[in-house]
Amino acid sequence: MIPDLGKYGFEVVSAYAVSIVLLLAIIGLSWRQSVKQRRALETAEARRHG
């Protein structure tokens, strides 16, 4: 069921699309940073434990 957005349909759909893209970018960057920090922590722990 798709609501009738009238003459603002393009703007509403565009806003949703931009929001989804930005959320995916934030999730991707957060995940990448998490992986990077996890590797750095594992390296530091490996050096500490010899």
PDB file of N, CA and C in Angstrom:
ATOM      1  N   MET A   1       0.846  -1.187   0.000  1.00  0.00           N
ATOM      2  CA  MET A   1       0.000   0.000   0.000  1.00  0.00           C
ATOM      3  C   MET A   1       0.888   1.246   0.000  1.00  0.00           C
ATOM      4  N   ILE A   2       0.882   1.967  -1.082  1.00  0.00           N
ATOM      5  CA  ILE A   2       1.699   3.163  -1.229  1.00  0.00           C
ATOM      6  C   ILE A   2       0.806   4.393  -1.066  1.00  0.00           C
ATOM      7  N   PRO A   3       1.164   5.298  -0.144  1.00  0.00           N
ATOM      8  CA  PRO A   3       0.338   6.494   0.034  1.00  0.00           C
ATOM      9  C   PRO A   3       0.491   7.458  -1.140  1.00  0.00           C
ATOM     10  N   ASP A   4      -0.549   8.224  -1.388  1.00  0.00           N
ATOM     11  CA  ASP A   4      -0.509   9.234  -2.440  1.00  0.00           C
ATOM     12  C   ASP A   4       0.178  10.473  -1.881  1.00  0.00           C
ATOM     13  N   LEU A   5       1.339  10.790  -2.399  1.00  0.00           N
ATOM     14  CA  LEU A   5       2.116  11.920  -1.894  1.00  0.00           C
ATOM     15  C   LEU A   5       1.883  13.191  -2.696  1.00  0.00           C
ATOM     16  N   GLY A   6       1.097  13.099  -3.715  1.00  0.00           N
ATOM     17  CA  GLY A   6       0.779  14.279  -4.506  1.00  0.00           C
ATOM     18  C   GLY A   6       1.996  14.841  -5.217  1.00  0.00           C
ATOM     19  N   LYS A   7       2.037  16.164  -5.278  1.00  0.00           N
ATOM     20  CA  LYS A   7       3.123  16.807  -6.017  1.00  0.00           C
ATOM     21  C   LYS A   7       4.454  16.761  -5.282  1.00  0.00           C
ATOM     22  N   TYR A   8       4.465  16.322  -4.015  1.00  0.00           N
ATOM     23  CA  TYR A   8       5.708  16.259  -3.238  1.00  0.00           C
ATOM     24  C   TYR A   8       6.303  14.859  -3.198  1.00  0.00           C
ATOM     25  N   GLY A   9       5.801  13.979  -4.006  1.00  0.00           N
ATOM     26  CA  GLY A   9       6.271  12.597  -4.007  1.00  0.00           C
ATOM     27  C   GLY A   9       7.764  12.469  -4.232  1.00  0.00           C
ATOM     28  N   PHE A  10       8.283  13.174  -5.217  1.00  0.00           N
ATOM     29  CA  PHE A  10       9.713  13.085  -5.518  1.00  0.00           C
ATOM     30  C   PHE A  10      10.552  13.560  -4.339  1.00  0.00           C
ATOM     31  N   GLU A  11      10.154  14.665  -3.722  1.00  0.00           N
ATOM     32  CA  GLU A  11      10.910  15.204  -2.596  1.00  0.00           C
ATOM     33  C   GLU A  11      10.903  14.249  -1.404  1.00  0.00           C
ATOM     34  N   VAL A  12       9.748  13.652  -1.128  1.00  0.00           N
ATOM     35  CA  VAL A  12       9.647  12.731   0.006  1.00  0.00           C
ATOM     36  C   VAL A  12      10.494  11.488  -0.249  1.00  0.00           C
ATOM     37  N   VAL A  13      10.386  10.909  -1.420  1.00  0.00           N
ATOM     38  CA  VAL A  13      11.164   9.717  -1.752  1.00  0.00           C
ATOM     39  C   VAL A  13      12.656  10.042  -1.749  1.00  0.00           C
ATOM     40  N   SER A  14      13.014  11.213  -2.247  1.00  0.00           N
ATOM     41  CA  SER A  14      14.426  11.624  -2.242  1.00  0.00           C
ATOM     42  C   SER A  14      14.954  11.761  -0.815  1.00  0.00           C
ATOM     43  N   ALA A  15      14.153  12.335   0.062  1.00  0.00           N
ATOM     44  CA  ALA A  15      14.574  12.499   1.455  1.00  0.00           C
ATOM     45  C   ALA A  15      14.781  11.136   2.113  1.00  0.00           C
ATOM     46  N   TYR A  16      13.874  10.205   1.858  1.00  0.00           N
ATOM     47  CA  TYR A  16      14.042   8.851   2.391  1.00  0.00           C
ATOM     48  C   TYR A  16      15.313   8.212   1.841  1.00  0.00           C
ATOM     49  N   ALA A  17      15.551   8.352   0.556  1.00  0.00           N
ATOM     50  CA  ALA A  17      16.733   7.750  -0.064  1.00  0.00           C
ATOM     51  C   ALA A  17      18.021   8.323   0.522  1.00  0.00           C
ATOM     52  N   VAL A  18      18.078   9.632   0.676  1.00  0.00           N
ATOM     53  CA  VAL A  18      19.266  10.271   1.247  1.00  0.00           C
ATOM     54  C   VAL A  18      19.474   9.807   2.679  1.00  0.00           C
ATOM     55  N   SER A  19      18.407   9.707   3.443  1.00  0.00           N
ATOM     56  CA  SER A  19      18.506   9.250   4.832  1.00  0.00           C
ATOM     57  C   SER A  19      19.039   7.834   4.911  1.00  0.00           C
ATOM     58  N   ILE A  20      18.544   6.958   4.053  1.00  0.00           N
ATOM     59  CA  ILE A  20      19.005   5.564   4.049  1.00  0.00           C
ATOM     60  C   ILE A  20      20.472   5.484   3.667  1.00  0.00           C
ATOM     61  N   VAL A  21      20.883   6.233   2.669  1.00  0.00           N
ATOM     62  CA  VAL A  21      22.285   6.231   2.252  1.00  0.00           C
ATOM     63  C   VAL A  21      23.182   6.729   3.383  1.00  0.00           C
ATOM     64  N   LEU A  22      22.774   7.806   4.054  1.00  0.00           N
ATOM     65  CA  LEU A  22      23.581   8.329   5.161  1.00  0.00           C
ATOM     66  C   LEU A  22      23.660   7.337   6.319  1.00  0.00           C
ATOM     67  N   LEU A  23      22.556   6.689   6.647  1.00  0.00           N
ATOM     68  CA  LEU A  23      22.576   5.679   7.709  1.00  0.00           C
ATOM     69  C   LEU A  23      23.502   4.522   7.351  1.00  0.00           C
ATOM     70  N   LEU A  24      23.447   4.066   6.117  1.00  0.00           N
ATOM     71  CA  LEU A  24      24.336   2.992   5.685  1.00  0.00           C
ATOM     72  C   LEU A  24      25.798   3.424   5.736  1.00  0.00           C
ATOM     73  N   ALA A  25      26.077   4.670   5.382  1.00  0.00           N
ATOM     74  CA  ALA A  25      27.449   5.181   5.454  1.00  0.00           C
ATOM     75  C   ALA A  25      27.931   5.216   6.905  1.00  0.00           C
ATOM     76  N   ILE A  26      27.097   5.671   7.814  1.00  0.00           N
ATOM     77  CA  ILE A  26      27.468   5.718   9.230  1.00  0.00           C
ATOM     78  C   ILE A  26      27.729   4.315   9.758  1.00  0.00           C
ATOM     79  N   ILE A  27      26.861   3.376   9.405  1.00  0.00           N
ATOM     80  CA  ILE A  27      27.042   1.991   9.848  1.00  0.00           C
ATOM     81  C   ILE A  27      28.340   1.420   9.277  1.00  0.00           C
ATOM     82  N   GLY A  28      28.591   1.651   8.009  1.00  0.00           N
ATOM     83  CA  GLY A  28      29.810   1.151   7.373  1.00  0.00           C
ATOM     84  C   GLY A  28      31.068   1.732   7.984  1.00  0.00           C
ATOM     85  N   LEU A  29      31.070   3.026   8.225  1.00  0.00           N
ATOM     86  CA  LEU A  29      32.247   3.658   8.829  1.00  0.00           C
ATOM     87  C   LEU A  29      32.463   3.177  10.259  1.00  0.00           C
ATOM     88  N   SER A  30      31.384   3.001  11.001  1.00  0.00           N
ATOM     89  CA  SER A  30      31.498   2.507  12.369  1.00  0.00           C
ATOM     90  C   SER A  30      32.047   1.083  12.389  1.00  0.00           C
ATOM     91  N   TRP A  31      31.559   0.262  11.485  1.00  0.00           N
ATOM     92  CA  TRP A  31      32.034  -1.115  11.413  1.00  0.00           C
ATOM     93  C   TRP A  31      33.519  -1.152  11.043  1.00  0.00           C
ATOM     94  N   ARG A  32      33.907  -0.333  10.071  1.00  0.00           N
ATOM     95  CA  ARG A  32      35.311  -0.288   9.645  1.00  0.00           C
ATOM     96  C   ARG A  32      36.212   0.172  10.778  1.00  0.00           C
ATOM     97  N   GLN A  33      35.778   1.177  11.523  1.00  0.00           N
ATOM     98  CA  GLN A  33      36.557   1.667  12.649  1.00  0.00           C
ATOM     99  C   GLN A  33      36.649   0.602  13.746  1.00  0.00           C
ATOM    100  N   SER A  34      35.573  -0.127  13.969  1.00  0.00           N
ATOM    101  CA  SER A  34      35.566  -1.193  14.966  1.00  0.00           C
ATOM    102  C   SER A  34      36.580  -2.278  14.607  1.00  0.00           C
ATOM    103  N   VAL A  35      36.613  -2.675  13.353  1.00  0.00           N
ATOM    104  CA  VAL A  35      37.562  -3.694  12.902  1.00  0.00           C
ATOM    105  C   VAL A  35      38.993  -3.190  13.088  1.00  0.00           C
ATOM    106  N   LYS A  36      39.223  -1.949  12.730  1.00  0.00           N
ATOM    107  CA  LYS A  36      40.562  -1.371  12.854  1.00  0.00           C
ATOM    108  C   LYS A  36      41.012  -1.326  14.315  1.00  0.00           C
ATOM    109  N   GLN A  37      40.127  -0.913  15.204  1.00  0.00           N
ATOM    110  CA  GLN A  37      40.470  -0.827  16.625  1.00  0.00           C
ATOM    111  C   GLN A  37      40.668  -2.221  17.224  1.00  0.00           C
ATOM    112  N   ARG A  38      39.870  -3.182  16.794  1.00  0.00           N
ATOM    113  CA  ARG A  38      40.019  -4.552  17.289  1.00  0.00           C
ATOM    114  C   ARG A  38      41.388  -5.111  16.896  1.00  0.00           C
ATOM    115  N   ARG A  39      41.810  -4.859  15.664  1.00  0.00           N
ATOM    116  CA  ARG A  39      43.136  -5.318  15.220  1.00  0.00           C
ATOM    117  C   ARG A  39      44.240  -4.651  16.024  1.00  0.00           C
ATOM    118  N   ALA A  40      44.098  -3.357  16.273  1.00  0.00           N
ATOM    119  CA  ALA A  40      45.113  -2.637  17.057  1.00  0.00           C
ATOM    120  C   ALA A  40      45.179  -3.190  18.478  1.00  0.00           C
ATOM    121  N   LEU A  41      44.042  -3.499  19.073  1.00  0.00           N
ATOM    122  CA  LEU A  41      44.009  -4.063  20.417  1.00  0.00           C
ATOM    123  C   LEU A  41      44.645  -5.449  20.446  1.00  0.00           C
ATOM    124  N   GLU A  42      44.336  -6.266  19.453  1.00  0.00           N
ATOM    125  CA  GLU A  42      44.949  -7.604  19.394  1.00  0.00           C
ATOM    126  C   GLU A  42      46.452  -7.510  19.231  1.00  0.00           C
ATOM    127  N   THR A  43      46.931  -6.567  18.435  1.00  0.00           N
ATOM    128  CA  THR A  43      48.367  -6.374  18.253  1.00  0.00           C
ATOM    129  C   THR A  43      49.020  -5.926  19.564  1.00  0.00           C
ATOM    130  N   ALA A  44      48.399  -4.994  20.246  1.00  0.00           N
ATOM    131  CA  ALA A  44      48.947  -4.509  21.509  1.00  0.00           C
ATOM    132  C   ALA A  44      48.965  -5.621  22.552  1.00  0.00           C
ATOM    133  N   GLU A  45      47.919  -6.419  22.615  1.00  0.00           N
ATOM    134  CA  GLU A  45      47.867  -7.520  23.577  1.00  0.00           C
ATOM    135  C   GLU A  45      48.912  -8.588  23.255  1.00  0.00           C
ATOM    136  N   ALA A  46      49.117  -8.836  21.965  1.00  0.00           N
ATOM    137  CA  ALA A  46      50.116  -9.828  21.558  1.00  0.00           C
ATOM    138  C   ALA A  46      51.527  -9.366  21.951  1.00  0.00           C
ATOM    139  N   ARG A  47      51.813  -8.080  21.801  1.00  0.00           N
ATOM    140  CA  ARG A  47      53.109  -7.549  22.192  1.00  0.00           C
ATOM    141  C   ARG A  47      53.300  -7.613  23.706  1.00  0.00           C
ATOM    142  N   ARG A  48      52.234  -7.362  24.430  1.00  0.00           N
ATOM    143  CA  ARG A  48      52.317  -7.347  25.890  1.00  0.00           C
ATOM    144  C   ARG A  48      52.546  -8.745  26.457  1.00  0.00           C
ATOM    145  N   HIS A  49      51.927  -9.733  25.839  1.00  0.00           N
ATOM    146  CA  HIS A  49      52.038 -11.105  26.351  1.00  0.00           C
ATOM    147  C   HIS A  49      53.208 -11.859  25.718  1.00  0.00           C
ATOM    148  N   GLY A  50      53.917 -11.187  24.896  1.00  0.00           N
ATOM    149  CA  GLY A  50      55.146 -11.739  24.396  1.00  0.00           C
ATOM    150  C   GLY A  50      55.015 -12.689  23.296  1.00  0.00           C
TER     151      GLY A  50
END
